[in-house]
Coordinates of C-alpha atoms and ligand atoms in Angstrom, one line a residue:
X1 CA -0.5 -1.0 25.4
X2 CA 1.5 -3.5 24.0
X3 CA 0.8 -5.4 20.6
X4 CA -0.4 -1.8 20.4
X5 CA 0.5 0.7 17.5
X6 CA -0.4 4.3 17.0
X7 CA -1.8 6.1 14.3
X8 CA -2.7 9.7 13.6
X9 CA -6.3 10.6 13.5
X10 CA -5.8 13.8 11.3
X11 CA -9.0 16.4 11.9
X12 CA -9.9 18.1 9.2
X13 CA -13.8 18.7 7.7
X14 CA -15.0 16.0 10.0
X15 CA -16.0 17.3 13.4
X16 CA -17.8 14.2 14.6
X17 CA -17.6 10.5 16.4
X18 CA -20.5 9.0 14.8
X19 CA -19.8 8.1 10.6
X20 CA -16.3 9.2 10.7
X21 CA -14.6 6.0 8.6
X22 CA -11.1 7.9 9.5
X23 CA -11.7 7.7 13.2
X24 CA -12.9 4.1 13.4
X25 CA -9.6 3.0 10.9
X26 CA -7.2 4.9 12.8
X27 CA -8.5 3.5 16.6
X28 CA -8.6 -0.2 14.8
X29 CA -4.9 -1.0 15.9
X30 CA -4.1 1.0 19.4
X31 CA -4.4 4.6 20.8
X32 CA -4.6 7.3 18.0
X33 CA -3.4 10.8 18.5
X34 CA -6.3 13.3 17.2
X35 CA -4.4 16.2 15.7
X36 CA -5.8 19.4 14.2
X37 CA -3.8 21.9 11.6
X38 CA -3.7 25.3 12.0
X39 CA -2.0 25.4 8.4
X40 CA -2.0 28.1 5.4
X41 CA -4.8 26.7 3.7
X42 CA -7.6 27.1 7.0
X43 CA -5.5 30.5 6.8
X44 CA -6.4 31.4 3.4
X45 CA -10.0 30.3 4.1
X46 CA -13.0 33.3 4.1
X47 CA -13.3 34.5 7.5
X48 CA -16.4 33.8 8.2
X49 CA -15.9 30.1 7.8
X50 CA -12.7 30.0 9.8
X51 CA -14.9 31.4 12.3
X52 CA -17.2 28.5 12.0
X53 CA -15.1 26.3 12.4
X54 CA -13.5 27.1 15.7
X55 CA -16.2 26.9 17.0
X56 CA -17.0 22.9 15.6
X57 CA -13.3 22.3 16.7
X58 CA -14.1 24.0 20.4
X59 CA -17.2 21.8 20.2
X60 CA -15.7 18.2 19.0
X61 CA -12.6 18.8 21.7
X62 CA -15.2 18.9 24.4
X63 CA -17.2 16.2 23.3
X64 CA -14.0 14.0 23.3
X65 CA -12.7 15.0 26.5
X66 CA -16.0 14.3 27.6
X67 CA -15.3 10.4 25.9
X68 CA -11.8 9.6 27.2
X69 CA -10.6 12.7 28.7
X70 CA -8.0 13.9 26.2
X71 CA -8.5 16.3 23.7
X72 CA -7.6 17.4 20.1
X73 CA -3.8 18.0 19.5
X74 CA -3.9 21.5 17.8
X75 CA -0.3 22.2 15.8
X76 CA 0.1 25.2 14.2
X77 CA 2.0 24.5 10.8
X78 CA 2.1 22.6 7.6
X79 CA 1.0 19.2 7.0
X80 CA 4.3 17.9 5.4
X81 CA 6.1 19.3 8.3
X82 CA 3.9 18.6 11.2
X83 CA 2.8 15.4 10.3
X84 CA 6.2 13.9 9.7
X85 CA 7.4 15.2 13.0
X86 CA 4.6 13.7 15.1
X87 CA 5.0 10.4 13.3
X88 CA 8.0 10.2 14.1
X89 CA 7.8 11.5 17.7
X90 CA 4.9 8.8 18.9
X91 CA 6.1 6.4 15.9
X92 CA 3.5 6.3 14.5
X93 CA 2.4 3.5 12.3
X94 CA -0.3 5.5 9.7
X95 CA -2.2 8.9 9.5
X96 CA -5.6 8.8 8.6
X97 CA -7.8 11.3 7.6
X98 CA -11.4 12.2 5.9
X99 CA -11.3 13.4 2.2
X100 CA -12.0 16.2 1.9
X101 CA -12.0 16.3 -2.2
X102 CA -11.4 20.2 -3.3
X103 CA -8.4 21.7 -5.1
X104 CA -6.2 23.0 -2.1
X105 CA -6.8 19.7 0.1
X106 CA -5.4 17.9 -2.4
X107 CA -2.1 19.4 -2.9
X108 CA -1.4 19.6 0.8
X109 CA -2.3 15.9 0.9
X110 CA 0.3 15.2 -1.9
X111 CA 3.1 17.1 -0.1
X112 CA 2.4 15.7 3.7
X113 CA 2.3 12.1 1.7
X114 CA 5.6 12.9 0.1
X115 CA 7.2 13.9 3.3
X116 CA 5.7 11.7 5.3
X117 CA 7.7 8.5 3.3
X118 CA 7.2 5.0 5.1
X119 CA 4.3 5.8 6.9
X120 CA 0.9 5.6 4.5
X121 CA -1.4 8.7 4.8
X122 CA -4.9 7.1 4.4
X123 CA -7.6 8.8 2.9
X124 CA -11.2 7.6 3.9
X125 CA -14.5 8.4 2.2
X126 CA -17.0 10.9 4.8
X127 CA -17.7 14.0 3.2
X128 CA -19.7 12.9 0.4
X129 CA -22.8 10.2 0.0
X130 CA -21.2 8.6 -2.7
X131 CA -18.0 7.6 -4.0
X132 CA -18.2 9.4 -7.5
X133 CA -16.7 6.3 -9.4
X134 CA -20.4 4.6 -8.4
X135 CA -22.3 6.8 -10.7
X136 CA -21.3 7.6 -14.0
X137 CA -22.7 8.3 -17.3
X138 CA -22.9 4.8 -19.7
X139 CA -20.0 6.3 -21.4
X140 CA -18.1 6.3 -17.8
X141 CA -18.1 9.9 -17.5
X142 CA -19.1 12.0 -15.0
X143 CA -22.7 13.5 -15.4
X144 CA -22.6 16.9 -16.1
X145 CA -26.7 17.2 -15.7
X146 CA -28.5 17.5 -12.0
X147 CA -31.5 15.1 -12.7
X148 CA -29.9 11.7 -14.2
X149 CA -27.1 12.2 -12.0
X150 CA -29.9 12.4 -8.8
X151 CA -31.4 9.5 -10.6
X152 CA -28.0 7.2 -10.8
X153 CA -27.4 8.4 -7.0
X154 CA -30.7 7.6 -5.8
X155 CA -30.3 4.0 -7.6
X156 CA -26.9 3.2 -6.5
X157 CA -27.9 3.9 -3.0
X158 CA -25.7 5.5 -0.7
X159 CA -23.9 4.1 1.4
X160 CA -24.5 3.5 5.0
X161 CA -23.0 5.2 8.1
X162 CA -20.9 3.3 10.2
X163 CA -21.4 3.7 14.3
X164 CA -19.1 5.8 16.7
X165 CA -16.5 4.3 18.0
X166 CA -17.5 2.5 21.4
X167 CA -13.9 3.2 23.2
X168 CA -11.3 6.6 22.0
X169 CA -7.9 5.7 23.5
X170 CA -5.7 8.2 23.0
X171 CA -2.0 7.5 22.9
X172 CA 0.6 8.7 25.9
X173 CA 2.9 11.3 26.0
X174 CA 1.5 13.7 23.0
X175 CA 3.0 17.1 22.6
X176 CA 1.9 20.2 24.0
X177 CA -0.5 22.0 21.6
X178 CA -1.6 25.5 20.7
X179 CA -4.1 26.3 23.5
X180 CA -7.8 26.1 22.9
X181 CA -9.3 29.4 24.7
X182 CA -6.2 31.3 23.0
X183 CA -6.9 30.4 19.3
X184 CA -8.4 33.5 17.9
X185 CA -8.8 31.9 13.6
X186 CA -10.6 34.7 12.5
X187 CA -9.1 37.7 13.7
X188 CA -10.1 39.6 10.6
X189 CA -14.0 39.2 11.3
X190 CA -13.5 42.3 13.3
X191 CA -16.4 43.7 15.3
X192 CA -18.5 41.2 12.5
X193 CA -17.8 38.3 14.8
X194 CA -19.4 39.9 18.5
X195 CA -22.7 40.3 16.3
X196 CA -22.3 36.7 14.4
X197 CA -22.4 35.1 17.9
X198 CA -25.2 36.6 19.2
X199 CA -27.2 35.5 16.0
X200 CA -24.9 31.9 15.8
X201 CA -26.4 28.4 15.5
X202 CA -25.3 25.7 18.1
X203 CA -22.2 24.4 16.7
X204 CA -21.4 20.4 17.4
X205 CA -22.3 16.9 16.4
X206 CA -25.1 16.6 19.1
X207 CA -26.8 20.2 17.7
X208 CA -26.7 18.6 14.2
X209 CA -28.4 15.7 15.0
X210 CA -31.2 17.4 16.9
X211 CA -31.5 20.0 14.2
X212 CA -32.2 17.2 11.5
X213 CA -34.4 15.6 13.9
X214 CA -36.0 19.2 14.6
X215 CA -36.1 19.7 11.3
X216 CA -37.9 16.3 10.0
X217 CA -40.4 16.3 12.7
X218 CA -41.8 19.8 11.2
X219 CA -40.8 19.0 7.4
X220 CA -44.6 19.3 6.0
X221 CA -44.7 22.3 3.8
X222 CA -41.0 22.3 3.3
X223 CA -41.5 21.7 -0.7
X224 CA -43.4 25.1 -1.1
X225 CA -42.0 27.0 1.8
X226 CA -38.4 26.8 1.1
X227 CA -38.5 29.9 -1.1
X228 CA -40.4 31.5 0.8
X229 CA -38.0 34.6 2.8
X230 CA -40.5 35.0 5.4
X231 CA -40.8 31.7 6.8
X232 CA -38.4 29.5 8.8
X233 CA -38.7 26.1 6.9
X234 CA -35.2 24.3 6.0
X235 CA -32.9 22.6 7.8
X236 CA -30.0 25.2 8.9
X237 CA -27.9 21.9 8.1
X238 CA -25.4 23.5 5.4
X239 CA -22.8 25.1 8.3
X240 CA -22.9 21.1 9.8
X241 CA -22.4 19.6 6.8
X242 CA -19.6 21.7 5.8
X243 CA -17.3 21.6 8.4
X244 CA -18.6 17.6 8.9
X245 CA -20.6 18.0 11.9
X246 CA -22.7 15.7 10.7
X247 CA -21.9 13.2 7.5
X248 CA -24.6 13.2 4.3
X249 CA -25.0 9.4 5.0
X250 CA -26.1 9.9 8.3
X251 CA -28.3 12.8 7.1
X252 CA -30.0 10.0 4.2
X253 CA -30.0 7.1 6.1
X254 CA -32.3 9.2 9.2
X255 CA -34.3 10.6 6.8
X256 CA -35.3 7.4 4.7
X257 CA -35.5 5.9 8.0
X258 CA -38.2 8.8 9.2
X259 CA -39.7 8.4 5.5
X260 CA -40.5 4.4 5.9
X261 CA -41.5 4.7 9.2
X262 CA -44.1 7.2 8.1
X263 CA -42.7 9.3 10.7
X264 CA -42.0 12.4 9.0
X265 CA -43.9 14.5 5.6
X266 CA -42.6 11.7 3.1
X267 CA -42.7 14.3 -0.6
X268 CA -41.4 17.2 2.2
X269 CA -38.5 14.8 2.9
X270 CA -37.7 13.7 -0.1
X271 CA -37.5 17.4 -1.7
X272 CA -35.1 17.9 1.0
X273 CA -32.7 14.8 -0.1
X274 CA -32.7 16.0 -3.6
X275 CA -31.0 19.4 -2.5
X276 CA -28.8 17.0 -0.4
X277 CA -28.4 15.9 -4.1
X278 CA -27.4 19.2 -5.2
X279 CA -24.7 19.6 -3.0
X280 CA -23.7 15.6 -3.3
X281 CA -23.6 17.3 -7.4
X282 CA -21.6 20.0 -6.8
X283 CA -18.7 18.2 -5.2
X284 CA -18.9 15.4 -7.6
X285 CA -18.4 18.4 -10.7
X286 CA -15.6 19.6 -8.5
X287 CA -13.9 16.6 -8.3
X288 CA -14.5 16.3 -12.3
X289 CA -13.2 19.8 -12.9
X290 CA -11.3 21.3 -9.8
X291 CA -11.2 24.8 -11.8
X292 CA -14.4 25.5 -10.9
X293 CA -13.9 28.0 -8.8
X294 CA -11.7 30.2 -11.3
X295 CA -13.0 29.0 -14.9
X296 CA -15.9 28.9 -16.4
X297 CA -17.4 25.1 -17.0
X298 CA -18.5 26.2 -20.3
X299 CA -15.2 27.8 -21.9
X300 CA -17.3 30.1 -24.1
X301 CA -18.4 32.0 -21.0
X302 CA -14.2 33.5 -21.2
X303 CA -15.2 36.0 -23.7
X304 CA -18.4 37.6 -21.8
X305 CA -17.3 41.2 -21.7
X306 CA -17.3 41.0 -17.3
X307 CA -16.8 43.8 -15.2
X308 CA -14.6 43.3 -12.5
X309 CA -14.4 45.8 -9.9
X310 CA -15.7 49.5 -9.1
X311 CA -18.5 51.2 -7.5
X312 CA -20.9 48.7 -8.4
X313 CA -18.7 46.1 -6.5
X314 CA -18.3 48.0 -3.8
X315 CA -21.9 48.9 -3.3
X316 CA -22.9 45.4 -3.8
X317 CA -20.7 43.5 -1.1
X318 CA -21.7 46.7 1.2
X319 CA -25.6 46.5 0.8
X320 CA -26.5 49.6 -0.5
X321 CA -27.3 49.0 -3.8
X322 CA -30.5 50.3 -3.0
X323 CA -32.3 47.6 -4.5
X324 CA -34.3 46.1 -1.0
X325 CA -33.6 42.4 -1.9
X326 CA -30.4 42.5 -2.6
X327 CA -29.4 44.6 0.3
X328 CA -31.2 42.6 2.7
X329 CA -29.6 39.7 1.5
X330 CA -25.7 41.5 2.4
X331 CA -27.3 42.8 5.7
X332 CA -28.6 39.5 6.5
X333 CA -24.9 37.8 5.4
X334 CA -23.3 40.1 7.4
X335 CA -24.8 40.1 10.5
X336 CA -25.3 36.2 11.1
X337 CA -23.0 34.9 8.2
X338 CA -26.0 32.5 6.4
X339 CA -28.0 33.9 3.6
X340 CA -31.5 32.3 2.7
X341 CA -30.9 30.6 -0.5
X342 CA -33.5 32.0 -2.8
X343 CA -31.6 35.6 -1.7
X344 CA -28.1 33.9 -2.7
X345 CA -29.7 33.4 -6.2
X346 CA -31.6 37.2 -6.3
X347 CA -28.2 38.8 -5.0
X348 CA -26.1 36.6 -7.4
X349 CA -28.5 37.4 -10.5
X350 CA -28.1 41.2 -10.1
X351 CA -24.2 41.6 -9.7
X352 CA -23.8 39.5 -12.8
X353 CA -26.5 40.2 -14.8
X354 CA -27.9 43.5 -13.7
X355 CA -24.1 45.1 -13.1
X356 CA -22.7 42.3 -15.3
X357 CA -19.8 42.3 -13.1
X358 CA -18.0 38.8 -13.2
X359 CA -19.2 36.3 -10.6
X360 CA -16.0 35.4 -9.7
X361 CA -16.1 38.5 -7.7
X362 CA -19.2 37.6 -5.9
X363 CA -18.1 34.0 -5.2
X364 CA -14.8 35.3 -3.2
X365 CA -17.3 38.0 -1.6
X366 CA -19.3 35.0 -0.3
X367 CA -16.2 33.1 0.5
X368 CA -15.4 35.2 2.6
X369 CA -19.1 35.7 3.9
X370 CA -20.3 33.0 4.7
X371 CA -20.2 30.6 7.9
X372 CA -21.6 27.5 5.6
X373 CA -18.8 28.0 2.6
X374 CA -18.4 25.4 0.6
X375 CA -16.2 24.9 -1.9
X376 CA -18.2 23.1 -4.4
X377 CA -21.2 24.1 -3.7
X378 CA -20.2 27.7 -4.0
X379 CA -18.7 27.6 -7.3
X380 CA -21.3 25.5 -8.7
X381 CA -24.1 28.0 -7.4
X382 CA -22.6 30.9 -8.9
X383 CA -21.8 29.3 -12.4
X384 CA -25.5 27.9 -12.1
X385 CA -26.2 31.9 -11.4
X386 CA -24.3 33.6 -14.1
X387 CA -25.1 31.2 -16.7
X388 CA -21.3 29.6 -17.3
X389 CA -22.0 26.0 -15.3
X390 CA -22.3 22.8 -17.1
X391 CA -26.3 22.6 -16.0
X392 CA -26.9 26.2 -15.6
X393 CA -29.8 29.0 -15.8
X394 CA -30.2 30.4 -18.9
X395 CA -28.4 33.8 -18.8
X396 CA -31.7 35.4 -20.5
X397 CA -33.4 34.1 -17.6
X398 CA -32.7 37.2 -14.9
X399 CA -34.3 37.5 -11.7
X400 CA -36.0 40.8 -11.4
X401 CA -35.4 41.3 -7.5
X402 CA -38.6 43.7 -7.0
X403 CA -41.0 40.9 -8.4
X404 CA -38.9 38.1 -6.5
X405 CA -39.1 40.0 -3.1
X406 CA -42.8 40.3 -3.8
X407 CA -43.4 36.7 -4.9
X408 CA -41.5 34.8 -1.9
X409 CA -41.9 37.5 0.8
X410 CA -45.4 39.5 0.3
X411 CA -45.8 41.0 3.7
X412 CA -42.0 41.9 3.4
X413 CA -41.3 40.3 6.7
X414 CA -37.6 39.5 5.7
X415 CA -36.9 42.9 4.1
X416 CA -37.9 44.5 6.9
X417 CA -36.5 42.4 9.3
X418 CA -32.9 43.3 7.7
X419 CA -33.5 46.8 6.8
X420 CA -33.4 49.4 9.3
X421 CA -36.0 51.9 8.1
X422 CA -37.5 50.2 5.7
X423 CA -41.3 50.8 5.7
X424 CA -40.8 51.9 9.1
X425 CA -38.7 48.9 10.2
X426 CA -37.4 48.7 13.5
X427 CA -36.4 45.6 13.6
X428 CA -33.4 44.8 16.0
X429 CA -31.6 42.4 13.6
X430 CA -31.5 45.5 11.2
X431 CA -29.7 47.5 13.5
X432 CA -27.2 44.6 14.2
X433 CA -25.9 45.3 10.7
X434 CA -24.6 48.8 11.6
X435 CA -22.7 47.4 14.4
X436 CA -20.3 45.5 11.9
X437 CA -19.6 48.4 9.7
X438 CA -16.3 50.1 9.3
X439 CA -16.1 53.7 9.8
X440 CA -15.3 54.5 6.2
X441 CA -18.5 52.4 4.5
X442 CA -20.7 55.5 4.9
X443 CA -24.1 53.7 4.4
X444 CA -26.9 55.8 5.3
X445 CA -28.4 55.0 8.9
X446 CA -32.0 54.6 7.1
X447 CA -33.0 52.8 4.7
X448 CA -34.9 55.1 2.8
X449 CA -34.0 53.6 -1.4
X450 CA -37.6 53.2 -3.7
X451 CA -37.5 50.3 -6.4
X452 CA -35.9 51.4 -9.6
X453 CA -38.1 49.8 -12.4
X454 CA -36.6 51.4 -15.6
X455 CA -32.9 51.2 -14.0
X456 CA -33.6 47.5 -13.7
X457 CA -35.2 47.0 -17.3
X458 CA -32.2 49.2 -19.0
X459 CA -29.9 46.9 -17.5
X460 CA -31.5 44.2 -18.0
X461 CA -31.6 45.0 -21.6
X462 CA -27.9 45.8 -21.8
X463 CA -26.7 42.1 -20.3
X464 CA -29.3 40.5 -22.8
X465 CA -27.4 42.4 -25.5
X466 CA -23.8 41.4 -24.4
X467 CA -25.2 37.9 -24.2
X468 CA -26.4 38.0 -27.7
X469 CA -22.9 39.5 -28.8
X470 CA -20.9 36.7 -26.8
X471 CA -23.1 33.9 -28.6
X472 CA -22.8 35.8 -32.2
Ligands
FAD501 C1 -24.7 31.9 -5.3 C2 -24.9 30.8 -4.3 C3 -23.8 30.4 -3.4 C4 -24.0 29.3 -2.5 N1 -22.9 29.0 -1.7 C5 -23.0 27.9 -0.9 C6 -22.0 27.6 0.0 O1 -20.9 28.2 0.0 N2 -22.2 26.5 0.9 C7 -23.4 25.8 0.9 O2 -23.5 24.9 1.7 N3 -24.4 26.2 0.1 C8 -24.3 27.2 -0.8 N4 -25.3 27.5 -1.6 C9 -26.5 26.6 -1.6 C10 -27.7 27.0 -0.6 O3 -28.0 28.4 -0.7 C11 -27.4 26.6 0.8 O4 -26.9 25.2 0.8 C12 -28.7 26.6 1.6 O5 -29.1 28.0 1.7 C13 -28.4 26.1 3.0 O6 -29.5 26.3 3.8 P1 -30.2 25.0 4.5 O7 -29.1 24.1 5.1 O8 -31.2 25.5 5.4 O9 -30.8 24.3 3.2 P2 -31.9 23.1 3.1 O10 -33.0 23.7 2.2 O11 -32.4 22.6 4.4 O12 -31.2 22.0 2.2 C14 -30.5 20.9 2.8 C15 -29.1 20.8 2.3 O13 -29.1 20.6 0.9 C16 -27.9 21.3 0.4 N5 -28.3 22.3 -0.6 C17 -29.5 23.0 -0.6 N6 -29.5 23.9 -1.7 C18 -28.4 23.7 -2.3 C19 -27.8 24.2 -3.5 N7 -28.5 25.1 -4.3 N8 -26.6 23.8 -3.9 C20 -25.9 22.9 -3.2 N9 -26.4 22.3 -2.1 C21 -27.6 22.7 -1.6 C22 -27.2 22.0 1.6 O14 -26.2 21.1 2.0 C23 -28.3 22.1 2.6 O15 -27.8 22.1 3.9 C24 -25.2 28.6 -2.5 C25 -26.3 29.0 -3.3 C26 -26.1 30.1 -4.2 C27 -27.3 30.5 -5.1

């Protein structure tokens, strides 16, 4: 060990050996101490996600003590304490970390580099394709547009994952840590969580990697089928790639790989980098206006008359709005904590545009929901929604949810997969959603709600008018 120093490998979005810059820094000079945070921020995190990502830290720890039979520190605290005290403990020489580039992250990185004086906390690029100061507008601005801003990605060229490490050493004489088996992160998902595992994707870098490979090898069709509710055709990547799993390099560089080698459906693959893209967007916005998630992009959207709480609300985020799309969506949500995207959009339309009940509502509703949330991409999808984002939907274009369902799931395979009752639904994933509810939600044990056509026109109507009125 000696010529040795140590550094602090600091765990945070980044559950993974292979394309973890932080890792491979930190290991450069000597034995690293891997340390995990159980801090206010992860605390403060939607329930559903904290859940998540237990279960990638549970994963990761095994993997490593598999590697070099240590495992991941856990410390239950703040960075600028915590840190500081370990450095000091195991004199350590640096921290290092992945960025992870929201809003909250960056504050606590600010205080932990304030306390942590002499010793440099590093930040290393991992969570994102492309450093955003490679793509800007000719006027050196961020682009505010999806398409030239794919475009100037796509030219640029990401850039290219690094290996996994060939050795971990991990340095002597670490603390003792919070206990693995004993964490319990998400103790407010309630009876939710029981029924999220049973419906629960394989957490872990290895379960990533085979679900892209899965995923590439039966791409053809992807392009069309995407929307489609009834039919099993993306990736299930989004939970990975939010809690770092798996990095987006790693995620390009396979696919162009597959593409080249003619090994996988070349225009399916591609579609499926461009929504790579839209994520790779929403985080580069983010990091051009960290407000996202409380302002709207376009300031004009602050005087759209919003509701912002009351029955509606609550028969929204409870699925029993009786509008079968929607509620489907909520059920679905709530029993496995992933919602098919053209849903997100259908249930996202109607609370701001058919109940015209402000979407900030609905993002902390989904915050809280789901077991893939994102910080970026979740604000930037519901600005997109409601009509406030910098490249949005036009607000008079609104979903009607009846048509939608009909369009993207004819047979109604997904809406009675989720509703118990509906058209004589059975379905055992349906009845999974009763087994999360709380005694005082009251939702009625069949789903027995007809489509409301002139409800959905008249309110349609009424959000086109307060529209007109903002814009007047
Ligand atoms: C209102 C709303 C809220 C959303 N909140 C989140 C969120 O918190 N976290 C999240 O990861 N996604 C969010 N999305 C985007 C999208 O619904 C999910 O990324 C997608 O459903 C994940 O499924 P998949 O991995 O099978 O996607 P695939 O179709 O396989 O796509 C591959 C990857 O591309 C990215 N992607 C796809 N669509 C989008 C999109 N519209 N915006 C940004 N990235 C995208 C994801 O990283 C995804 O894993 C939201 C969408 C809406 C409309």
């Amino acid at each position: 060990m000696d010529g040795h120093v140590t550094t602090i490998f600091w765990l945070c979005r980044d559950f993974r050996v292979a394309d973890n810059t932080a890792l491979v820094a930190a290991l450069k000079n000597g034995p690293i101490a891997p340390v995990f945070l159980i801090d206010k921020m992860l605390m403060e995190q939607g329930a559903a996600s904290r859940w998540r990502l237990q279960r990638a830290l549970a994963a990761f720890d095994a993997d490593l003590r598999r590697r070099c039979g240590h495992g991941v520190l856990i410390l239950r605290g703040e960075a600028e304490d915590e840190l500081p005290k370990l450095a000091r403990r195991i004199s350590a020489s640096a921290v290092h970390v992945t960025d992870w580039p929201c809003p909250q992250m960056r504050r606590v990185q600010d205080q932990a580099r304030k306390a942590l004086g002499d010793v440099p906390l590093l930040l290393h690029m991992g969570h994102l394709l492309i450093h955003p100061r490679m793509v800007h507008t000719k006027t050196g601005g961020a682009y505010k547009v999806y398409t030239p801003f794919a475009r100037a990605v796509r030219e640029a060229g990401p850039d290219q994952p690094i290996a996994a490490p060939r050795r971990i050493e991990i340095a002597p004489d670490l603390p003792q840590g919070e206990v693995l088996d004993n964490l319990n992160l998400a103790p407010d998902m309630r009876s939710g969580a029981a029924v999220l595992e049973r419906h629960a994707l394989d957490p872990g870098e290895a379960a990533a990697l085979a679900r892209l490979d899965d995923f590439l090898s039966h791409a053809k069709g992807y392009g069309e089928d995407r929307d489609r509710l009834d039919r099993p055709a993306t990736s299930g990547l989004s939970e990975a790639l939010a809690v770092g799993e798996i990095s987006p390099r790693t995620i390009w560089a396979i696919s162009m790989r597959r593409i080249q080698a003619g090994d996988t459906a070349a225009d399916d693959a591609r579609k499926f980098l461009s929504e790579v893209l839209w994520r790779e967007f929403a985080w580069h916005l983010l990091i051009e206006f960290p407000q996202m998630d409380h302002r709207p992009w376009r300031e004009e959207w602050s005087r759209f008359p919003w509701k912002s709480h009351g029955a509606g609300l609550d028969a929204w985020t409870q699925a029993r709005t009786g509008i079968p799309a929607v509620d489907a969506g909520q059920r679905e949500m709530r029993v496995t904590g992933r919602m098919h995207n053209r849903v997100r959009m259908i249930t996202a339309s109607y609370l701001t545009k058919h109940l015209m009940i402000d979407w900030k509502q609905g993002l902390r509703h989904f915050q809280d929901s789901l077991t893939d949330w994102d910080p970026a991409s979740n604000a930037m999808n519901w600005q997109w929604v409601a009509g406030s984002g910098p490249d949005a939907s036009p607000f008079f274009r609104i979903f009607n949810p009846v048509t939608q369902a009909q369009k993207f799931d004819p047979d109604a395979t997904y809406l009675k997969r989720w509703l118990a009752g509906y058209r004589g639904s059975k379905s055992p994933d349906a009845k999974d959603y009763f087994d999360t509810l709380p005694r005082d939600w009251q939702v009625p044990s069949a789903y027995a709600a007809g489509d409301d056509a002139q409800e959905l026109a008249d309110r349609r109507q009424a959000a086109l008018e307060a529209y007109a009125k903002m814009r007047d």
